[in-house]
Amino acid sequence: MKKLVALLFLAATLCVGAQTADSTGRCQGVFSVGANTVVRFSPGNLQYQPSTGLCRFAATQTETLEWTPRCATDRYKGWIDLFGWGTATTPTNFSENAADYTFFDWGFYCGLPTNGGKLWRTLSMDEWTYLLAKRKNARRLYAIAYVDRKYGIVLLPDDWRCPKGVWVKPGPKEDQANWYTAEKWALLEAAGAVFLPCEGKRMGTQLQGNASCCHYWTSSPNAKKADEALYLLVDPYVPQARSANKALGLSVRLVQELN
């Protein structure tokens, strides 16, 4: 475990999102996820390399990885990004039994401290709800979009000011105004926008569905169903809370608190 933490810490210093991240590797935009809690997002989705035990953030906010059954081995030399719920200490847990999953926060147990020792962590469902529906001007601070031909949801920071040369039409409906080339997205990203790309989901070693929906784990269990946990779903347009078997492999995006 100590070796894993050391390697993950090293990965955090190497795998930050280059041009639009600040000196700690966080995206620039500041987002309210509670009345007194603000965060910055990691520069990409969480990824893990089974053969080395290394963890990193995706090189770009649009990057997702192809999943095939050959990924489901500790000897796999590529990277994976669809994780069972809370599998920070066991990223290659591919069991289909929900009882085999106990939540360990990826950010905390992966040992990725930055900015005075503050750790990366996973948002709760309440925090996602606050971000998307309760913060000031919440309904105008997200948009369904295609970024460099990748479908997903764009999140806009609290103090959003749209840069010249690009336009964002906010809300839960797809609009061609939100189809961005890599060059246009660079303008939005530099202004603090965050992109959550959509990809499929996994059960056991088999991929399910396609990239037409976003599925992001939260840190929240389902209080009424012991074998399920809550996740953020964008299906096909409106962000909403959903519950799923803890064994389901979904995307993970971490944040870091500022206050």
Tab-separated table of C-alpha atoms in Angstrom:
chain	number	residue	atom	x	y	z
A	1	MET	CA	0.000	0.000	0.000
A	2	LYS	CA	2.856	2.421	0.847
A	3	LYS	CA	4.423	1.778	-2.555
A	4	LEU	CA	1.085	2.467	-4.251
A	5	VAL	CA	0.610	5.768	-2.402
A	6	ALA	CA	4.146	6.884	-3.267
A	7	LEU	CA	3.661	6.099	-6.924
A	8	LEU	CA	0.306	7.846	-7.015
A	9	PHE	CA	1.800	10.953	-5.443
A	10	LEU	CA	4.505	10.973	-8.101
A	11	ALA	CA	1.882	10.592	-10.815
A	12	ALA	CA	-0.002	13.597	-9.476
A	13	THR	CA	3.048	15.802	-9.942
A	14	LEU	CA	3.525	14.656	-13.516
A	15	CYS	CA	0.026	14.271	-14.887
A	16	VAL	CA	-1.616	17.665	-14.566
A	17	GLY	CA	-3.570	19.360	-17.271
A	18	ALA	CA	-0.810	21.618	-18.600
A	19	GLN	CA	-1.943	24.940	-20.050
A	20	THR	CA	-5.165	25.767	-18.198
A	21	ALA	CA	-4.430	24.253	-14.785
A	22	ASP	CA	-2.992	26.335	-11.964
A	23	SER	CA	0.297	25.547	-10.225
A	24	THR	CA	-1.315	22.720	-8.213
A	25	GLY	CA	-2.826	20.981	-11.244
A	26	ARG	CA	-6.399	22.147	-10.690
A	27	CYS	CA	-8.616	23.640	-13.356
A	28	GLN	CA	-8.858	27.421	-13.062
A	29	GLY	CA	-12.606	27.796	-12.493
A	30	VAL	CA	-14.035	28.108	-8.965
A	31	PHE	CA	-17.355	26.318	-8.276
A	32	SER	CA	-19.706	26.496	-5.301
A	33	VAL	CA	-20.841	23.040	-4.168
A	34	GLY	CA	-22.349	24.183	-0.869
A	35	ALA	CA	-23.286	27.365	0.942
A	36	ASN	CA	-19.751	27.626	2.338
A	37	THR	CA	-17.798	25.229	0.131
A	38	VAL	CA	-16.021	26.068	-3.117
A	39	VAL	CA	-13.844	23.761	-5.194
A	40	ARG	CA	-11.733	23.462	-8.280
A	41	PHE	CA	-11.911	20.389	-10.497
A	42	SER	CA	-9.078	18.084	-11.462
A	43	PRO	CA	-7.795	18.625	-15.021
A	44	GLY	CA	-9.302	15.368	-16.300
A	45	ASN	CA	-11.009	12.130	-15.278
A	46	LEU	CA	-9.208	9.698	-12.988
A	47	GLN	CA	-7.173	6.940	-14.667
A	48	TYR	CA	-5.302	3.905	-13.311
A	49	GLN	CA	-2.615	1.609	-14.727
A	50	PRO	CA	-3.012	-1.940	-13.332
A	51	SER	CA	0.489	-3.177	-14.211
A	52	THR	CA	2.260	-0.433	-12.237
A	53	GLY	CA	-0.289	0.723	-9.676
A	54	LEU	CA	0.012	4.277	-10.967
A	55	CYS	CA	-2.863	6.733	-10.931
A	56	ARG	CA	-3.154	9.932	-12.956
A	57	PHE	CA	-5.556	12.471	-14.380
A	58	ALA	CA	-6.470	12.280	-18.061
A	59	ALA	CA	-4.217	14.432	-20.229
A	60	THR	CA	-7.200	16.519	-21.358
A	61	GLN	CA	-10.718	17.124	-20.105
A	62	THR	CA	-12.167	15.369	-23.146
A	63	GLU	CA	-10.152	12.161	-22.836
A	64	THR	CA	-11.852	8.847	-22.117
A	65	LEU	CA	-10.402	5.371	-22.539
A	66	GLU	CA	-11.543	2.392	-24.561
A	67	TRP	CA	-12.666	-0.527	-22.398
A	68	THR	CA	-12.313	-4.159	-23.454
A	69	PRO	CA	-12.259	-7.366	-21.361
A	70	ARG	CA	-8.463	-7.480	-21.708
A	71	CYS	CA	-8.308	-4.434	-19.412
A	72	ALA	CA	-9.534	-6.576	-16.501
A	73	THR	CA	-6.210	-7.912	-15.252
A	74	ASP	CA	-3.540	-6.671	-12.863
A	75	ARG	CA	-1.001	-7.232	-15.651
A	76	TYR	CA	-2.688	-4.816	-18.069
A	77	LYS	CA	-0.161	-2.183	-19.171
A	78	GLY	CA	-2.699	0.327	-20.465
A	79	TRP	CA	-4.899	2.639	-18.416
A	80	ILE	CA	-8.483	2.215	-17.186
A	81	ASP	CA	-11.078	4.789	-16.119
A	82	LEU	CA	-14.320	2.963	-15.265
A	83	PHE	CA	-14.282	2.142	-11.552
A	84	GLY	CA	-16.551	0.311	-9.145
A	85	TRP	CA	-17.845	2.515	-6.322
A	86	GLY	CA	-15.131	3.709	-3.938
A	87	THR	CA	-12.388	1.426	-5.281
A	88	ALA	CA	-9.474	3.686	-4.325
A	89	THR	CA	-7.629	0.837	-2.612
A	90	THR	CA	-8.740	-1.830	-5.124
A	91	PRO	CA	-9.012	-0.134	-8.557
A	92	THR	CA	-9.063	-3.503	-10.328
A	93	ASN	CA	-11.995	-4.873	-8.370
A	94	PHE	CA	-14.189	-6.214	-11.183
A	95	SER	CA	-16.528	-8.247	-8.980
A	96	GLU	CA	-20.218	-8.090	-9.882
A	97	ASN	CA	-21.197	-8.568	-6.224
A	98	ALA	CA	-22.131	-5.265	-4.539
A	99	ALA	CA	-21.143	-6.670	-1.147
A	100	ASP	CA	-17.505	-6.589	-2.306
A	101	TYR	CA	-17.510	-2.762	-2.407
A	102	THR	CA	-16.865	-0.395	0.493
A	103	PHE	CA	-16.284	3.280	-0.185
A	104	PHE	CA	-12.744	4.607	0.023
A	105	ASP	CA	-12.410	8.051	-1.532
A	106	TRP	CA	-10.165	7.912	-4.589
A	107	GLY	CA	-8.648	11.302	-3.828
A	108	PHE	CA	-7.836	10.521	-0.210
A	109	TYR	CA	-6.479	7.008	-0.542
A	110	CYS	CA	-4.622	7.669	-3.778
A	111	GLY	CA	-2.405	10.107	-1.863
A	112	LEU	CA	-2.527	13.140	-4.145
A	113	PRO	CA	-1.912	16.104	-1.783
A	114	THR	CA	-1.364	19.526	-3.319
A	115	ASN	CA	-1.649	23.157	-2.252
A	116	GLY	CA	-0.723	22.941	1.404
A	117	GLY	CA	-1.691	19.307	1.834
A	118	LYS	CA	-5.302	19.600	0.697
A	119	LEU	CA	-6.453	16.319	-0.838
A	120	TRP	CA	-8.480	15.593	-3.918
A	121	ARG	CA	-11.888	14.134	-3.136
A	122	THR	CA	-15.178	12.973	-4.652
A	123	LEU	CA	-18.257	15.197	-4.584
A	124	SER	CA	-21.342	13.958	-2.742
A	125	MET	CA	-24.713	13.863	-4.475
A	126	ASP	CA	-25.854	16.827	-2.377
A	127	GLU	CA	-22.851	18.805	-3.623
A	128	TRP	CA	-23.593	17.949	-7.252
A	129	THR	CA	-27.194	19.032	-6.689
A	130	TYR	CA	-26.066	22.326	-5.189
A	131	LEU	CA	-23.679	22.943	-8.080
A	132	LEU	CA	-26.264	22.235	-10.776
A	133	ALA	CA	-29.447	23.551	-9.168
A	134	LYS	CA	-28.882	25.656	-6.041
A	135	ARG	CA	-25.859	27.934	-6.437
A	136	LYS	CA	-26.493	31.463	-7.688
A	137	ASN	CA	-27.560	31.391	-11.373
A	138	ALA	CA	-27.127	27.607	-11.305
A	139	ARG	CA	-29.408	26.927	-14.280
A	140	ARG	CA	-27.319	29.246	-16.454
A	141	LEU	CA	-23.988	27.784	-15.437
A	142	TYR	CA	-23.978	24.484	-17.291
A	143	ALA	CA	-24.566	23.419	-20.883
A	144	ILE	CA	-24.830	20.237	-22.922
A	145	ALA	CA	-22.067	20.301	-25.520
A	146	TYR	CA	-19.834	18.576	-28.012
A	147	VAL	CA	-16.165	19.384	-27.422
A	148	ASP	CA	-13.805	18.271	-30.164
A	149	ARG	CA	-16.549	15.801	-31.218
A	150	LYS	CA	-16.889	14.397	-27.684
A	151	TYR	CA	-20.352	14.590	-26.080
A	152	GLY	CA	-20.723	15.739	-22.478
A	153	ILE	CA	-21.633	18.540	-20.095
A	154	VAL	CA	-19.821	21.860	-19.678
A	155	LEU	CA	-19.781	23.342	-16.172
A	156	LEU	CA	-19.255	27.100	-15.860
A	157	PRO	CA	-17.612	28.697	-12.790
A	158	ASP	CA	-19.398	30.965	-10.331
A	159	ASP	CA	-17.898	34.142	-11.798
A	160	TRP	CA	-18.384	33.110	-15.412
A	161	ARG	CA	-17.505	35.633	-18.116
A	162	CYS	CA	-17.705	34.255	-21.625
A	163	PRO	CA	-14.532	35.052	-23.595
A	164	LYS	CA	-14.624	36.776	-26.949
A	165	GLY	CA	-14.826	34.552	-30.004
A	166	VAL	CA	-17.026	31.846	-28.498
A	167	TRP	CA	-20.608	31.413	-27.274
A	168	VAL	CA	-22.274	29.205	-24.660
A	169	LYS	CA	-26.001	28.552	-24.706
A	170	PRO	CA	-26.730	27.297	-21.166
A	171	GLY	CA	-29.350	24.808	-20.083
A	172	PRO	CA	-30.304	21.131	-20.248
A	173	LYS	CA	-30.897	20.912	-23.999
A	174	GLU	CA	-28.476	20.176	-26.793
A	175	ASP	CA	-27.838	23.155	-29.072
A	176	GLN	CA	-25.546	23.464	-32.064
A	177	ALA	CA	-24.202	26.696	-30.557
A	178	ASN	CA	-22.390	24.432	-28.078
A	179	TRP	CA	-20.464	22.408	-30.644
A	180	TYR	CA	-16.829	23.362	-30.092
A	181	THR	CA	-13.637	22.682	-31.966
A	182	ALA	CA	-10.502	22.101	-29.907
A	183	GLU	CA	-9.547	25.724	-30.569
A	184	LYS	CA	-12.888	27.092	-29.362
A	185	TRP	CA	-12.813	24.858	-26.304
A	186	ALA	CA	-9.349	26.182	-25.407
A	187	LEU	CA	-10.896	29.649	-25.023
A	188	LEU	CA	-13.620	28.339	-22.701
A	189	GLU	CA	-11.208	26.213	-20.690
A	190	ALA	CA	-8.871	29.147	-20.175
A	191	ALA	CA	-11.860	31.105	-18.809
A	192	GLY	CA	-12.527	28.384	-16.205
A	193	ALA	CA	-15.006	26.054	-17.901
A	194	VAL	CA	-14.938	22.360	-16.967
A	195	PHE	CA	-15.972	19.494	-19.269
A	196	LEU	CA	-17.285	16.115	-18.138
A	197	PRO	CA	-17.061	13.738	-21.119
A	198	CYS	CA	-19.555	10.924	-21.558
A	199	GLU	CA	-18.552	7.295	-21.943
A	200	GLY	CA	-20.093	3.909	-21.360
A	201	LYS	CA	-20.403	2.002	-18.110
A	202	ARG	CA	-19.021	-1.377	-17.128
A	203	MET	CA	-20.348	-4.395	-15.251
A	204	GLY	CA	-17.700	-6.934	-14.433
A	205	THR	CA	-15.449	-7.154	-17.465
A	206	GLN	CA	-18.113	-6.187	-19.999
A	207	LEU	CA	-18.852	-2.703	-21.308
A	208	GLN	CA	-22.499	-1.602	-21.189
A	209	GLY	CA	-24.167	1.134	-23.189
A	210	ASN	CA	-22.332	3.773	-25.195
A	211	ALA	CA	-21.010	7.314	-24.896
A	212	SER	CA	-24.420	8.981	-25.227
A	213	CYS	CA	-24.800	9.315	-21.438
A	214	CYS	CA	-22.566	10.616	-18.654
A	215	HIS	CA	-22.208	8.525	-15.489
A	216	TYR	CA	-20.104	9.920	-12.629
A	217	TRP	CA	-19.838	8.326	-9.208
A	218	THR	CA	-20.523	10.399	-6.090
A	219	SER	CA	-19.352	9.627	-2.563
A	220	SER	CA	-22.954	9.055	-1.431
A	221	PRO	CA	-24.360	5.610	-0.652
A	222	ASN	CA	-28.035	4.884	-1.164
A	223	ALA	CA	-29.454	5.082	2.363
A	224	LYS	CA	-32.361	2.791	1.431
A	225	LYS	CA	-30.531	0.185	-0.661
A	226	ALA	CA	-27.337	-1.225	0.803
A	227	ASP	CA	-26.089	-2.617	-2.495
A	228	GLU	CA	-26.423	0.715	-4.354
A	229	ALA	CA	-24.763	4.140	-4.416
A	230	LEU	CA	-25.668	7.465	-6.040
A	231	TYR	CA	-24.218	8.826	-9.249
A	232	LEU	CA	-24.651	11.823	-11.532
A	233	LEU	CA	-26.422	10.975	-14.773
A	234	VAL	CA	-26.819	13.125	-17.873
A	235	ASP	CA	-29.361	11.124	-19.888
A	236	PRO	CA	-29.683	12.340	-22.504
A	237	TYR	CA	-29.596	16.009	-21.564
A	238	VAL	CA	-30.762	16.782	-18.023
A	239	PRO	CA	-28.316	16.187	-15.116
A	240	GLN	CA	-29.993	14.151	-12.390
A	241	ALA	CA	-29.312	11.913	-9.398
A	242	ARG	CA	-29.539	8.187	-9.969
A	243	SER	CA	-28.749	5.043	-8.003
A	244	ALA	CA	-26.888	1.977	-9.227
A	245	ASN	CA	-25.285	-1.247	-8.079
A	246	LYS	CA	-21.948	-0.475	-6.406
A	247	ALA	CA	-20.265	-2.947	-8.736
A	248	LEU	CA	-21.018	-0.824	-11.787
A	249	GLY	CA	-17.908	0.722	-13.353
A	250	LEU	CA	-18.400	4.474	-13.879
A	251	SER	CA	-16.293	7.572	-14.484
A	252	VAL	CA	-14.672	9.492	-11.608
A	253	ARG	CA	-13.840	13.220	-11.481
A	254	LEU	CA	-12.196	14.660	-8.385
A	255	VAL	CA	-12.209	18.142	-6.829
A	256	GLN	CA	-10.127	20.071	-4.317
A	257	GLU	CA	-11.610	22.418	-1.741
A	258	LEU	CA	-10.333	25.987	-1.602
A	259	ASN	CA	-11.713	27.056	1.784
